[in-house]
Coordinates of C-alpha atoms and ligand atoms in Angstrom, one line a residue:
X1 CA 7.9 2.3 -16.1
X2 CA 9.7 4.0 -13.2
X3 CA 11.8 1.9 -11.0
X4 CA 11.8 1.0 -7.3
X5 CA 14.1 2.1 -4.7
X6 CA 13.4 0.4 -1.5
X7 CA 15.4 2.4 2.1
X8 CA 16.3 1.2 4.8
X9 CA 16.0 2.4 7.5
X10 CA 16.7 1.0 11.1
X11 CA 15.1 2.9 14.2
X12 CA 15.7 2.3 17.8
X13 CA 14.2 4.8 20.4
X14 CA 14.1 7.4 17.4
X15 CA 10.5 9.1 18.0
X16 CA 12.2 12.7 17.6
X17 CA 14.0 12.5 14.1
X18 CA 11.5 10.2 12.0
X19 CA 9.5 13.3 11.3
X20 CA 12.8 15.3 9.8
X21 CA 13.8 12.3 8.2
X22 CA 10.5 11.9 6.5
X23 CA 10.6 15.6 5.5
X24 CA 14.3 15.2 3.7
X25 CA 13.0 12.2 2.2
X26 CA 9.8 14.1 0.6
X27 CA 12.5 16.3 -1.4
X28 CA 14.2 13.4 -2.5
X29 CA 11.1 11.7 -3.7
X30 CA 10.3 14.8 -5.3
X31 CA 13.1 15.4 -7.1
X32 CA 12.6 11.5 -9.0
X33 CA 9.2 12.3 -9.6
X34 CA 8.5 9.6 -12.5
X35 CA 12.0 8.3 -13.0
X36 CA 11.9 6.1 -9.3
X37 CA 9.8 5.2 -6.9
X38 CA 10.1 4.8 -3.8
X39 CA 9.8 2.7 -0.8
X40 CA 10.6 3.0 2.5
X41 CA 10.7 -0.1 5.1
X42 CA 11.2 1.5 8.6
X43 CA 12.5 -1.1 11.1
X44 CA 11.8 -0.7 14.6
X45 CA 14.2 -2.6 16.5
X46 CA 12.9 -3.2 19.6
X47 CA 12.1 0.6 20.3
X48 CA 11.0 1.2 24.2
X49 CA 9.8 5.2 23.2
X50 CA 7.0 5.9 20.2
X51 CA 9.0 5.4 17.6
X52 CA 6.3 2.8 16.3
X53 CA 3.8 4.6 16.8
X54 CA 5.5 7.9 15.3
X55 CA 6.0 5.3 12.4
X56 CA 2.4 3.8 11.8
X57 CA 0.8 7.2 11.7
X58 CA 3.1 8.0 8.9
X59 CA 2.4 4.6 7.2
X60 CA -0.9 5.5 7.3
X61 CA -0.9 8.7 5.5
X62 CA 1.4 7.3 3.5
X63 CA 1.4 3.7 1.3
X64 CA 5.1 3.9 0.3
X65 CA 5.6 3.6 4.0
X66 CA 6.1 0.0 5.2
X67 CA 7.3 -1.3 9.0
X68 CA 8.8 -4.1 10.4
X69 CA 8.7 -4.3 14.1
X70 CA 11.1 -6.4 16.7
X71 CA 9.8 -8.6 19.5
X72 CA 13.3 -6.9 21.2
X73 CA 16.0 -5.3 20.3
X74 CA 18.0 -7.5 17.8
X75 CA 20.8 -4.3 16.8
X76 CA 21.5 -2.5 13.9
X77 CA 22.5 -6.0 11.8
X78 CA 19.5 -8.0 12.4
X79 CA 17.5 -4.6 11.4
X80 CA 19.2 -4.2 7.7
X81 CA 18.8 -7.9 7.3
X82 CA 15.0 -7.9 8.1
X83 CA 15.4 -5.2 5.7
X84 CA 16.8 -6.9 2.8
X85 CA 14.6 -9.7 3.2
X86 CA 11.7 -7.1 3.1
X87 CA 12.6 -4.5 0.4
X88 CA 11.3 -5.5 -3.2
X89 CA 12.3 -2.8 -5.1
X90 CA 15.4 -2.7 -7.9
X91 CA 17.2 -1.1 -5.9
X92 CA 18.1 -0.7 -2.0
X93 CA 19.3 1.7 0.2
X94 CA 20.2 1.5 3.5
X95 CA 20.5 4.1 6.1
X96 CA 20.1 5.9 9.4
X97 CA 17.3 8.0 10.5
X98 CA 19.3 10.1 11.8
X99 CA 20.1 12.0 8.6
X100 CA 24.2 11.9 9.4
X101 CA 23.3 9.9 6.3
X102 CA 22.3 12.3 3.9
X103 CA 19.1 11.4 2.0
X104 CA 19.9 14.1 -0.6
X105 CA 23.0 12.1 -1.6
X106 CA 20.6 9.4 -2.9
X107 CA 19.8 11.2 -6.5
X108 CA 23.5 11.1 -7.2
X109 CA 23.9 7.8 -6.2
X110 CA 21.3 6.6 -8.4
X111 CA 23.3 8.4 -11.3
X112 CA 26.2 6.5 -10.8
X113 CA 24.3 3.0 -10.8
X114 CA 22.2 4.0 -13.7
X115 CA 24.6 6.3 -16.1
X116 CA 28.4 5.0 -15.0
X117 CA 27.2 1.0 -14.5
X118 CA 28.2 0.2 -10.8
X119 CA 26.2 -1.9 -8.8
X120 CA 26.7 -0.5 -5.6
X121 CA 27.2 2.6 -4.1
X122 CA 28.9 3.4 -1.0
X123 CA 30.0 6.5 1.1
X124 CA 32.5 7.4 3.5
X125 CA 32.7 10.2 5.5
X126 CA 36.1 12.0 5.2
X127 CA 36.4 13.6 8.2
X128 CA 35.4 12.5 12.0
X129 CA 34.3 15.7 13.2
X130 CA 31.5 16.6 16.0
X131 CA 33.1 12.5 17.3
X132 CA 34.9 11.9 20.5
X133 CA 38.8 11.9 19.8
X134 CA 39.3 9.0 21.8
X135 CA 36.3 7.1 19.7
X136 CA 38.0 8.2 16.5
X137 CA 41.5 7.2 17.7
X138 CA 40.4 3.4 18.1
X139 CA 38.2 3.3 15.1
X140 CA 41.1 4.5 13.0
X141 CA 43.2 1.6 14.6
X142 CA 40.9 -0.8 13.9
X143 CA 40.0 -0.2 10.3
X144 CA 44.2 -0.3 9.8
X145 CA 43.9 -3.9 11.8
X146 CA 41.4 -5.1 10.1
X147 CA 42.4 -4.7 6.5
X148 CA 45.6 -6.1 7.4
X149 CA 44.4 -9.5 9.1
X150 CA 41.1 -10.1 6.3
X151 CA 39.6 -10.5 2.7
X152 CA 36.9 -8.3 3.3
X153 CA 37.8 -4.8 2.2
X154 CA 36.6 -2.7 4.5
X155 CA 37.5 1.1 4.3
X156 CA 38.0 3.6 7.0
X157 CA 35.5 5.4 7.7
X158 CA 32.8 3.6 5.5
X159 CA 29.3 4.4 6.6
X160 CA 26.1 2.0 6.3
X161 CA 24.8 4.8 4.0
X162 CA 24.8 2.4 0.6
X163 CA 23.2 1.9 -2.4
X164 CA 23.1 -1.7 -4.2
X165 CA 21.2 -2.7 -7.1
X166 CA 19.0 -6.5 -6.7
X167 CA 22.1 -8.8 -7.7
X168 CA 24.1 -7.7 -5.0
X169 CA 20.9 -7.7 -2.3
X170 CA 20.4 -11.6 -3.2
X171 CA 23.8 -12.2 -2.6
X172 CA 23.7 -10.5 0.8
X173 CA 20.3 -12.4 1.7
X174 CA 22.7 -15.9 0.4
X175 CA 24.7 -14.8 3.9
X176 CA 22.3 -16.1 6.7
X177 CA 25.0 -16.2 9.1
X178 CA 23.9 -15.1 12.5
X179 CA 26.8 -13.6 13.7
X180 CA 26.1 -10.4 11.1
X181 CA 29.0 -7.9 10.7
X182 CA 27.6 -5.8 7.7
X183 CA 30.4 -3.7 7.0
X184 CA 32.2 -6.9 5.9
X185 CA 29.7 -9.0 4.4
X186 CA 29.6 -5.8 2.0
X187 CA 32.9 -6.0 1.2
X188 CA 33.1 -9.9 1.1
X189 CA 30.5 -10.1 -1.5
X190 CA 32.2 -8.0 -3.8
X191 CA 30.5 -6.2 -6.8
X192 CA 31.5 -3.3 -8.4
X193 CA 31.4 -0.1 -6.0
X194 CA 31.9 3.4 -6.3
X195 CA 32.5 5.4 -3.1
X196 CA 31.7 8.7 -2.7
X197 CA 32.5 11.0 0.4
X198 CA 31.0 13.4 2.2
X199 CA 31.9 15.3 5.7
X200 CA 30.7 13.9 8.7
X201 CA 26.9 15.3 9.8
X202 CA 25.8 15.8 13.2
X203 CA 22.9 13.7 14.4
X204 CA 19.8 15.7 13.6
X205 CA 17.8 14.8 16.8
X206 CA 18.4 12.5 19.8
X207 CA 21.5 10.7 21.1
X208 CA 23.9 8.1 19.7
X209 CA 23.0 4.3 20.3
X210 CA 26.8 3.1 20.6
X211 CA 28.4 3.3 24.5
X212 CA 32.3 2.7 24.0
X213 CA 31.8 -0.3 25.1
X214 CA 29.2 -1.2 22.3
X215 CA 31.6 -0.2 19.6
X216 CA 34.5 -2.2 21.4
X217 CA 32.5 -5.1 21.3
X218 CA 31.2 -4.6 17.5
X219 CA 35.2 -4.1 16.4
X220 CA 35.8 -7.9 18.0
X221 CA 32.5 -8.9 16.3
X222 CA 34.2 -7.7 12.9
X223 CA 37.5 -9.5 13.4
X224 CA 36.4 -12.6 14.5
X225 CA 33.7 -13.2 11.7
X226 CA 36.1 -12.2 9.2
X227 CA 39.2 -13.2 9.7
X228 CA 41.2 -16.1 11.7
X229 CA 44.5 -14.3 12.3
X230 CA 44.2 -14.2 15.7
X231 CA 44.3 -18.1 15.7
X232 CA 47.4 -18.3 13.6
X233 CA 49.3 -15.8 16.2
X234 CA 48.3 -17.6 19.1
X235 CA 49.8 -21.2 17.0
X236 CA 52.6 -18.8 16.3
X237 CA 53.4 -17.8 20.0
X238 CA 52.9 -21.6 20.4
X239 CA 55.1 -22.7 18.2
X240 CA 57.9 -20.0 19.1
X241 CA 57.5 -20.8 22.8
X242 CA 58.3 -24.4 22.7
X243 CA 61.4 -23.6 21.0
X244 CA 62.1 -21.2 23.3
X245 CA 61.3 -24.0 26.2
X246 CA 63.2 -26.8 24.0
X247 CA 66.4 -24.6 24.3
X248 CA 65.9 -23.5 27.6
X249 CA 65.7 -27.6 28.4
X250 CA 69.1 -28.2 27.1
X251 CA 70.6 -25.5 28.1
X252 CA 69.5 -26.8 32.0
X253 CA 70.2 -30.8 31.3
X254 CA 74.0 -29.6 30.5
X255 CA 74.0 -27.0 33.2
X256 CA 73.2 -30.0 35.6
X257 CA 75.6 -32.6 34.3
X258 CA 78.2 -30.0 34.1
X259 CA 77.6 -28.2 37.5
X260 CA 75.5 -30.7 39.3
X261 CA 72.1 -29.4 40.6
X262 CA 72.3 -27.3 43.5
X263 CA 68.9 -26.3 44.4
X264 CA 68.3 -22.3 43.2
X265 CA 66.1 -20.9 41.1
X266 CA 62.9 -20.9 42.6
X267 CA 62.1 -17.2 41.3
X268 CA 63.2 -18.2 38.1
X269 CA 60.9 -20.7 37.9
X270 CA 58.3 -18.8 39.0
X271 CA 58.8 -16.3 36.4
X272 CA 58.5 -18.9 33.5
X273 CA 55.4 -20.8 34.6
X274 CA 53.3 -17.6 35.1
X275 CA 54.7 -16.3 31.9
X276 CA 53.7 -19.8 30.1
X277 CA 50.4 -19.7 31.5
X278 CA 49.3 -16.1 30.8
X279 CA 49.8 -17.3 27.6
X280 CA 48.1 -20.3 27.5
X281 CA 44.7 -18.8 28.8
X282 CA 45.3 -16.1 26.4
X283 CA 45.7 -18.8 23.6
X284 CA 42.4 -20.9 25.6
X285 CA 40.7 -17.2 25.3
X286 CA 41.1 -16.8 21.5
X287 CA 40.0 -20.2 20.5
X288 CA 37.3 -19.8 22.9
X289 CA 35.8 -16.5 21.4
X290 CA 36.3 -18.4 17.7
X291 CA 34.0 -21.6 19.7
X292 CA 31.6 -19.6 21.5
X293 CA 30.6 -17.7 17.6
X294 CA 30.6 -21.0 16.0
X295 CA 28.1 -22.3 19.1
X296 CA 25.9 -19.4 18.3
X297 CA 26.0 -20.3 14.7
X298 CA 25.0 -24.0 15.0
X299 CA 22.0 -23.0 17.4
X300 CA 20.7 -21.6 13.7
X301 CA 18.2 -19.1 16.1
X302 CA 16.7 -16.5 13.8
X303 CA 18.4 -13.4 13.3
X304 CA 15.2 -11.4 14.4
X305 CA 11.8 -12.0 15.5
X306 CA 9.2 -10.2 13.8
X307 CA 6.5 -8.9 16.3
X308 CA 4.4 -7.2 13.4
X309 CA 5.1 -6.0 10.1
X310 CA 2.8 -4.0 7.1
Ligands
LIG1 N1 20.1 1.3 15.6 C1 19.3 0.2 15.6 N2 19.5 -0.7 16.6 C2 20.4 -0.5 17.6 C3 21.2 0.6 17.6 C4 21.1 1.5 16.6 O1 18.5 0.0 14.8 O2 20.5 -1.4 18.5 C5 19.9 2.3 14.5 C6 19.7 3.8 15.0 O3 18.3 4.0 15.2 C7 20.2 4.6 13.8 C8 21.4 3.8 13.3 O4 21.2 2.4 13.8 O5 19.3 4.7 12.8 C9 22.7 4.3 13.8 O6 22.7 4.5 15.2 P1 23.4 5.7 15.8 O7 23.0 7.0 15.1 O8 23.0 5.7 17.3 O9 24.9 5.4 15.6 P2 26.1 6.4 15.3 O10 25.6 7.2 14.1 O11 26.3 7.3 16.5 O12 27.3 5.5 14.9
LIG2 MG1 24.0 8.3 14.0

């Protein structure tokens, strides 16, 4: 009995590149003819332009073709985790429509879970081209920060684009967390994973979801949810500013008793309480973005609404 491979596939405003995507994925489905199955579990998050109706047409011609549609838009996380929660086959792949993740990749993959015994596999894209330098400049600086200040292994240039056999989907599911920064929660779980690289791809059709400001956002997402270094630096600075103030303190006390206390200083003074409290709101500002996540998390809101679903 062949096996079932369940993609992915999350879709926002995409009503020009489901088609092609369908396409590649016929040749794919081809090729494993008999050896796999497949499935694939389109989710519409929150769409404003056909792309749910571009996707029920095709579910009608087509069984293998299942949907899950948003009441909004709940982003790209909230999408792959309706689509866990939805996928039944063996395996499960999860990617973008807009082909910059190859489907044609997916036979190989399949190889390397099958013949070489991994239980995930992943891809990075080796080079950044066709991206805006400046967008590539900070992405490279944060995978470096990342790595540095968390557990979760999370490599440069790492794509969504990923196989993973059953085991390691359960596990995922185990994370309800609402505050959902995939890329880690990949690494976090561990499992043995093969990467395999390919060159960046052009979008086939339409225009890139992420603004800057998006992926600016997304980065703090990732740092905050998995890791707390930036609350141990701000109790460093702490810590290394009272000594700082302690010394300062004495030096004054004997300054006074030596030289009396003529009344000067009123810049220097001003000087160190604007210095002291730049960084105390700072330090407020870092605990508060750790306090405003945990709020989110204790609301326990679901992590999408489902509007309809086949
Ligand atoms: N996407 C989504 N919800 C969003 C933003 C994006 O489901 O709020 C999907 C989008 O349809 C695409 C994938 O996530 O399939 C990647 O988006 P995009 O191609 O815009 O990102 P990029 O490849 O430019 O990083
Ligand atoms: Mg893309």
């Amino acid at each position: 009995m062949s096996k079932l491979c369940s993609c992915i596939v999350p879709c926002f405003n995409e009503e020009e590149v489901i088609p092609l995507y369908y396409e590649e994925m016929q040749k794919v489905r081809k090729q494993e003819e008999g050896k796999i199955d497949f499935e694939i579990i389109f989710i519409d998050d929150g769409s404003k332009d056909k792309t749910l109706e571009v996707i029920k047409k095709l579910s009608e011609q087509d069984e293998c073709i299942h949907y899950v549609s948003f009441s909004r838009n709940f982003g790209k996380e909230a999408a792959m985790y309706a689509g866990f929660e939805h996928a039944n086959g063996e395996y499960v792949v999860t990617m973008d429509v807009d082909l910059q993740d190859p489907p044609h990749l997916i036979p190989e993959m399949i190889r390397c879970i099958e013949e070489e015994g991994y239980d995930s596999v992943a891809t990075r894209r080796v080079t950044r081209k066709g991206e805006p330098p400046i967008r590539s400049f900070f992405a490279r600086r944060f995978y470096g920060l990342i790595n540095k200040i968390s557990d979760a292994d999370i490599v440069d240039g790492a794509r969504d684009f990923r196989m993973m056999k059953r085991d390691m989907v359960n596990a995922i599911l185990s994370m309800p967390e609402y505050n959902r920064f995939t890329k880690g929660i990949f690494g976090w779980v561990g499992f043995k994973t093969k990467w395999i690289e390919f060159e960046n791809v052009e979008r086939a059709a339409g225009e890139t979801k992420w603004s800057f400001w998006k992926l600016f956002r997304y980065a703090l997402e990732g740092i905050i949810a998995f890791s707390t270094v930036p609350l141990t630096i701000v109790s460093l600075i702490g810590v290394i500013v009272c000594i700082i103030a302690f010394l300062f303190l004495l030096f004054v006390v004997i300054r006074a008793t030596i030289f009396g206390d003529p009344v000067a200083g009123w810049p220097s003074l001003i000087c160190v309480i604007s210095f002291l409290s730049g960084i105390q709101l700072l330090g407020i500002g870092v605990v508060g973005m750790y306090l405003s996540k945990t709020y989110l998390e204790t609301k326990k809101r679901p992590i999408y609404i489902k509007k309809e679903s086949k």
